[in-house]
Coordinates of C-alpha atoms in Angstrom, one line a residue:
M1 CA 84.7 -261.5 192.7
A2 CA 82.9 -258.5 193.7
R3 CA 84.3 -256.2 191.5
H4 CA 84.1 -259.1 188.2
Y5 CA 80.5 -259.0 189.1
G6 CA 80.0 -255.5 189.2
A7 CA 81.9 -255.1 185.8
S8 CA 79.9 -257.9 184.3
G9 CA 76.8 -256.4 185.7
I10 CA 77.6 -253.3 184.0
R11 CA 78.1 -254.5 180.9
S12 CA 74.7 -256.5 180.9
I13 CA 72.9 -253.6 181.9
A14 CA 74.8 -251.7 178.5
A15 CA 74.3 -254.4 176.3
L16 CA 70.5 -254.2 177.7
L17 CA 70.3 -250.8 177.0
L18 CA 71.9 -250.5 173.1
A19 CA 69.4 -253.5 172.6
A20 CA 66.3 -251.3 174.0
A21 CA 67.8 -247.8 171.6
L22 CA 68.2 -250.0 169.0
S23 CA 64.8 -251.4 169.4
L24 CA 63.5 -248.0 169.3
T25 CA 66.0 -247.2 166.3
A26 CA 64.1 -249.8 164.2
A27 CA 60.5 -249.3 165.5
A28 CA 60.8 -245.1 164.9
A29 CA 62.3 -246.1 161.3
A30 CA 59.5 -249.1 160.6
A31 CA 57.1 -245.5 161.1
R32 CA 58.5 -243.3 159.0
P33 CA 56.1 -242.6 155.8
L34 CA 57.2 -244.3 153.1
F35 CA 55.8 -242.0 150.2
C36 CA 56.1 -243.5 146.0
V37 CA 56.2 -240.4 144.2
L38 CA 55.6 -240.9 140.0
V39 CA 56.6 -238.5 137.0
P40 CA 57.1 -238.6 133.3
H41 CA 60.8 -237.7 133.3
F42 CA 63.2 -235.4 134.7
K43 CA 64.3 -234.7 131.0
D44 CA 62.7 -231.3 131.3
E45 CA 63.7 -229.5 133.9
Y46 CA 60.5 -228.4 135.4
W47 CA 60.3 -231.7 137.3
L48 CA 64.1 -231.3 138.9
S49 CA 62.5 -228.5 140.8
V50 CA 59.3 -230.7 141.3
G51 CA 61.3 -233.1 142.8
Y52 CA 62.9 -230.8 144.7
G53 CA 60.1 -229.4 146.9
L54 CA 59.0 -232.8 146.9
E55 CA 62.9 -233.4 148.7
Q56 CA 63.0 -230.8 151.2
E57 CA 59.6 -231.2 152.7
A58 CA 59.3 -234.8 152.7
A59 CA 63.1 -234.6 155.0
R60 CA 60.8 -231.6 157.2
K61 CA 58.1 -234.0 158.2
D62 CA 60.6 -237.0 158.1
V63 CA 59.0 -238.9 154.5
A64 CA 61.5 -241.1 153.2
L65 CA 60.4 -241.0 149.1
L66 CA 60.6 -243.5 146.5
F67 CA 61.1 -242.0 142.9
F68 CA 60.3 -243.5 139.8
E69 CA 60.9 -242.0 136.1
A70 CA 58.4 -243.2 133.3
G71 CA 61.0 -242.3 130.5
G72 CA 58.6 -240.0 128.6
Y73 CA 54.8 -238.9 128.4
N74 CA 54.8 -242.1 125.6
A75 CA 55.5 -244.6 128.5
R76 CA 52.2 -245.3 130.0
V77 CA 52.8 -249.3 130.2
R78 CA 56.5 -248.1 132.3
Q79 CA 54.1 -245.9 134.6
I80 CA 51.5 -248.8 135.2
E81 CA 54.3 -251.0 135.8
Q82 CA 55.6 -248.6 138.7
L83 CA 51.9 -247.7 140.3
E84 CA 52.0 -251.5 140.7
T85 CA 55.8 -251.8 142.1
C86 CA 54.5 -249.5 144.8
A87 CA 51.4 -251.3 145.8
A88 CA 53.4 -254.1 146.1
R89 CA 55.8 -252.5 148.0
G90 CA 53.2 -251.3 150.6
V91 CA 54.0 -247.3 150.5
D92 CA 51.8 -245.2 152.6
A93 CA 51.0 -242.9 149.6
V94 CA 51.5 -242.5 146.0
L95 CA 52.2 -239.1 143.8
I96 CA 51.7 -239.5 140.6
G97 CA 53.0 -237.2 138.1
A98 CA 50.7 -238.6 135.1
V99 CA 51.7 -239.5 131.9
T100 CA 48.3 -239.5 130.3
S101 CA 45.3 -237.7 131.5
D102 CA 42.7 -240.2 131.1
H103 CA 44.1 -243.4 129.3
P104 CA 41.4 -246.4 130.7
D105 CA 44.9 -248.8 131.5
L106 CA 46.2 -246.3 133.6
M107 CA 42.5 -245.5 135.4
R108 CA 41.7 -249.0 136.4
E109 CA 45.4 -249.1 137.9
I110 CA 45.2 -246.0 139.9
A111 CA 41.5 -247.6 140.9
R112 CA 43.0 -250.6 142.4
V113 CA 45.7 -249.1 143.7
A114 CA 43.2 -246.3 145.7
K115 CA 41.5 -249.0 147.2
G116 CA 44.2 -250.2 149.8
I117 CA 46.9 -246.6 149.4
P118 CA 45.9 -243.4 148.9
V119 CA 46.4 -242.0 145.7
F120 CA 47.2 -237.9 144.6
G121 CA 47.8 -236.8 141.6
L122 CA 51.2 -234.4 141.2
V123 CA 51.6 -231.5 138.9
N124 CA 49.5 -233.4 135.2
E125 CA 46.0 -232.9 135.0
L126 CA 43.9 -236.7 136.1
H127 CA 40.7 -237.6 135.5
S128 CA 40.5 -240.4 138.2
D129 CA 37.7 -240.7 140.5
A130 CA 40.1 -242.2 143.1
L131 CA 42.2 -239.6 144.1
S132 CA 43.1 -238.6 147.5
G133 CA 43.3 -235.6 146.5
R134 CA 45.8 -233.2 143.9
I135 CA 48.5 -230.6 143.4
G136 CA 48.6 -228.3 141.0
V137 CA 47.5 -225.3 138.7
D138 CA 45.0 -225.2 136.1
W139 CA 47.2 -225.1 133.3
R140 CA 44.1 -223.4 131.4
D141 CA 45.7 -219.9 133.5
M142 CA 48.7 -220.8 132.5
G143 CA 48.3 -220.0 128.8
E144 CA 46.1 -217.4 129.2
A145 CA 48.2 -215.6 130.8
V146 CA 50.7 -215.4 128.0
G147 CA 47.9 -215.1 125.6
R148 CA 46.7 -212.3 127.6
H149 CA 50.3 -210.7 127.6
L150 CA 50.4 -210.5 123.7
A151 CA 47.0 -209.7 123.4
T152 CA 48.2 -206.7 125.4
L153 CA 51.2 -205.6 123.2
H154 CA 48.9 -206.4 120.1
P155 CA 45.1 -205.8 120.2
E156 CA 42.3 -205.8 117.5
G157 CA 42.9 -203.7 115.1
T158 CA 47.2 -203.0 115.7
A159 CA 49.6 -204.7 113.0
A160 CA 48.7 -208.7 112.1
K161 CA 51.4 -210.8 114.0
T162 CA 51.8 -214.3 114.1
A163 CA 52.9 -217.3 116.4
V164 CA 53.9 -221.1 116.1
F165 CA 53.1 -223.1 119.5
I166 CA 55.2 -225.4 119.9
S167 CA 53.6 -228.0 122.9
G168 CA 53.8 -231.3 124.9
P169 CA 52.4 -234.2 123.5
S170 CA 48.2 -234.8 123.2
A171 CA 48.1 -237.6 125.8
A172 CA 49.4 -235.3 128.3
G173 CA 46.9 -233.9 131.4
W174 CA 48.3 -230.3 130.3
T175 CA 48.4 -230.0 126.7
A176 CA 44.4 -229.2 126.1
P177 CA 44.3 -227.1 128.9
L178 CA 47.3 -224.8 127.9
E179 CA 46.0 -224.3 124.2
D180 CA 42.6 -223.9 125.3
G181 CA 43.8 -221.3 127.3
L182 CA 46.3 -219.9 125.6
R183 CA 43.7 -219.2 122.6
R184 CA 41.2 -217.7 125.4
G185 CA 43.7 -215.3 126.3
L186 CA 44.5 -214.1 122.9
A187 CA 40.9 -213.7 121.9
G188 CA 40.5 -210.5 120.5
S189 CA 44.2 -209.6 119.6
A190 CA 45.9 -209.6 116.6
V191 CA 48.2 -212.3 117.1
T192 CA 47.4 -215.4 115.1
I193 CA 48.5 -219.1 115.7
L194 CA 49.7 -220.8 112.1
E195 CA 50.1 -223.9 113.5
V196 CA 50.4 -226.2 116.6
F197 CA 53.5 -228.8 117.0
S198 CA 53.5 -231.1 119.8
A199 CA 56.0 -234.2 120.6
D200 CA 57.3 -235.4 124.3
T201 CA 59.0 -232.0 126.3
G202 CA 63.1 -234.2 125.8
L203 CA 64.9 -231.6 124.4
R204 CA 65.8 -233.9 121.3
Q205 CA 61.7 -234.3 120.3
Q206 CA 61.0 -230.4 121.1
L207 CA 64.2 -229.6 118.6
A208 CA 62.6 -231.8 115.7
Q209 CA 59.6 -229.7 116.7
V210 CA 61.1 -226.2 116.0
Q211 CA 62.9 -227.3 112.9
T212 CA 60.2 -227.8 111.5
A213 CA 57.5 -224.6 112.7
L214 CA 61.0 -222.5 111.7
D215 CA 61.1 -223.7 108.4
R216 CA 57.8 -223.4 107.6
Y217 CA 57.3 -220.0 108.7
P218 CA 60.7 -218.3 108.7
D219 CA 58.8 -215.1 109.1
V220 CA 56.8 -215.7 112.3
D221 CA 56.7 -213.3 114.8
Y222 CA 56.6 -215.5 117.9
L223 CA 57.2 -218.8 118.6
I224 CA 55.5 -219.7 122.3
G225 CA 56.5 -223.2 123.3
S226 CA 57.9 -225.1 126.1
A227 CA 60.7 -224.5 128.3
P228 CA 62.4 -227.6 126.7
A229 CA 60.9 -226.1 123.2
V230 CA 62.4 -222.7 123.9
E231 CA 65.5 -223.6 125.2
A232 CA 66.4 -225.9 121.7
A233 CA 65.1 -222.0 119.7
I234 CA 67.8 -220.6 121.8
G235 CA 70.2 -222.8 120.8
L236 CA 69.3 -223.4 117.4
L237 CA 69.6 -220.0 116.2
A238 CA 72.5 -219.0 118.2
A239 CA 74.1 -221.8 115.9
D240 CA 72.5 -220.7 112.5
T241 CA 72.5 -216.9 112.6
G242 CA 71.4 -216.8 109.1
R243 CA 67.5 -217.5 110.2
R244 CA 65.2 -214.7 111.4
R245 CA 64.5 -215.0 115.1
P246 CA 61.6 -214.4 116.0
E247 CA 60.4 -213.6 119.9
F248 CA 60.1 -216.2 122.5
L249 CA 57.8 -216.7 125.1
S250 CA 57.3 -220.3 127.1
T251 CA 54.8 -222.3 129.1
Y252 CA 56.4 -222.2 131.9
V253 CA 59.6 -221.6 134.0
S254 CA 62.5 -224.4 134.3
H255 CA 66.3 -223.3 135.0
T256 CA 67.0 -222.5 131.5
I257 CA 64.0 -220.2 131.2
K258 CA 64.8 -218.5 134.4
R259 CA 68.1 -217.4 132.6
G260 CA 66.2 -216.2 129.8
L261 CA 64.3 -214.6 131.1
M262 CA 67.1 -212.7 133.4
N263 CA 69.0 -211.9 130.1
G264 CA 66.2 -210.8 128.2
S265 CA 65.9 -213.8 124.9
V266 CA 62.7 -215.0 127.0
M267 CA 59.7 -212.2 126.6
A268 CA 57.4 -213.6 129.2
A269 CA 56.5 -217.3 130.8
P270 CA 53.9 -217.9 133.7
F271 CA 55.0 -219.2 136.6
D272 CA 53.7 -222.1 138.9
D273 CA 56.5 -222.7 141.5
P274 CA 57.0 -226.2 140.9
E275 CA 59.5 -226.2 143.6
L276 CA 56.0 -225.4 145.8
Q277 CA 53.8 -227.6 144.1
G278 CA 55.8 -230.5 146.0
E279 CA 56.0 -228.8 149.1
M280 CA 52.6 -228.8 148.8
A281 CA 51.9 -232.1 147.8
I282 CA 53.8 -233.8 150.8
D283 CA 51.4 -231.9 153.2
Q284 CA 48.5 -232.8 151.6
A285 CA 49.7 -236.7 151.8
V286 CA 51.1 -236.5 155.0
S287 CA 47.5 -234.6 156.1
V288 CA 45.5 -238.1 154.7
T289 CA 45.6 -241.1 156.6
S290 CA 43.6 -243.6 154.8
P291 CA 42.4 -244.2 151.5
G292 CA 39.5 -242.6 149.7
P293 CA 38.4 -240.1 146.9
S294 CA 38.4 -237.1 147.5
D295 CA 38.1 -233.5 145.5
R296 CA 40.4 -231.5 147.3
S297 CA 42.6 -229.9 145.3
A298 CA 45.1 -226.8 146.0
G299 CA 48.3 -224.9 143.7
P300 CA 49.9 -222.0 143.9
E301 CA 48.7 -218.5 142.2
V302 CA 50.1 -218.5 138.5
V303 CA 53.0 -214.9 137.7
L304 CA 53.4 -214.0 134.7
L305 CA 56.9 -213.1 134.7
V306 CA 58.8 -210.6 132.0
G307 CA 62.0 -210.2 130.4
R308 CA 64.5 -208.3 132.3
D309 CA 62.5 -208.4 136.2
E310 CA 65.0 -207.5 138.2
K311 CA 62.5 -209.9 141.2
L312 CA 63.7 -212.3 138.5
V313 CA 66.3 -213.3 140.8
D314 CA 64.2 -214.3 143.9
V315 CA 62.6 -216.9 141.2
R316 CA 63.0 -220.4 142.6
V317 CA 64.3 -223.3 141.4
S318 CA 66.2 -226.2 142.4
P319 CA 70.2 -225.8 142.6
D320 CA 71.9 -226.6 139.2
D321 CA 73.3 -229.5 140.7
Y322 CA 70.4 -231.5 141.9
F323 CA 69.2 -235.0 141.2
P324 CA 67.4 -237.1 142.8
T325 CA 68.0 -240.7 143.1
I326 CA 65.7 -242.8 141.0
Q327 CA 64.6 -246.4 141.4

């Protein structure tokens, strides 16, 4: 009888201990911060590196992430719906790579959500007074780095050179500052931008702009473009050897652009370390415990990468097999 009573008591104690452990585990899981990450799309490899940086730092900080992909820079309505979904989920913070910098509909929704949840700008320029912070670089610096590089090669008074510029859609927050910086960097040079072409930064849309630009200006010296535009141009000219090949400069770095820089098919590109930006965004969001507007802003230093530099192997991008889980 005594032995039976003792075993039963041990089992009871064990059950109580297990229940307590499960309760503590559930409480810890409930206390784990949950952040929403909204991005324009993952069609551009640049955003994969941002996503990877976010995930790596979130794991270190014990933060759970929900990724939402709008589908492109024209998907304003979809991104607003995703912002509403995040607010309804009661997440602890929202990190938004905005599809538009200033559209009133998105600004109103950000202001509404930010009353109860801290909202942070991620990479793309966003003209909202409701943000609790922002991580990103000034895209004028990105464009100016490209322009200065060409101006150094072709100063005013040397032989005239021409360029076409293929960028993202005008609604995107980074395109206007990028062009402004590019033209500022080219000031006083012998390089003339013949025309600016713009489209969503999916590969198919950028390829169409590349084809139009090269058909219209077959003798152009330089093609300056987004990472997908340069990728499309490399593929197009590899398949159509009858076309004259201009020199390529990308306005930012992706996996493909890094490979192009290493093998010399891309002349130069500014690097704003998108993986580090993801890490910095998590750190910033973790440091804010309540909603409220703030002008805090931070970002990596912009560095110009030049083709065939031996240090290119150390440039960070996400692993080739990385892709985040999308809601």
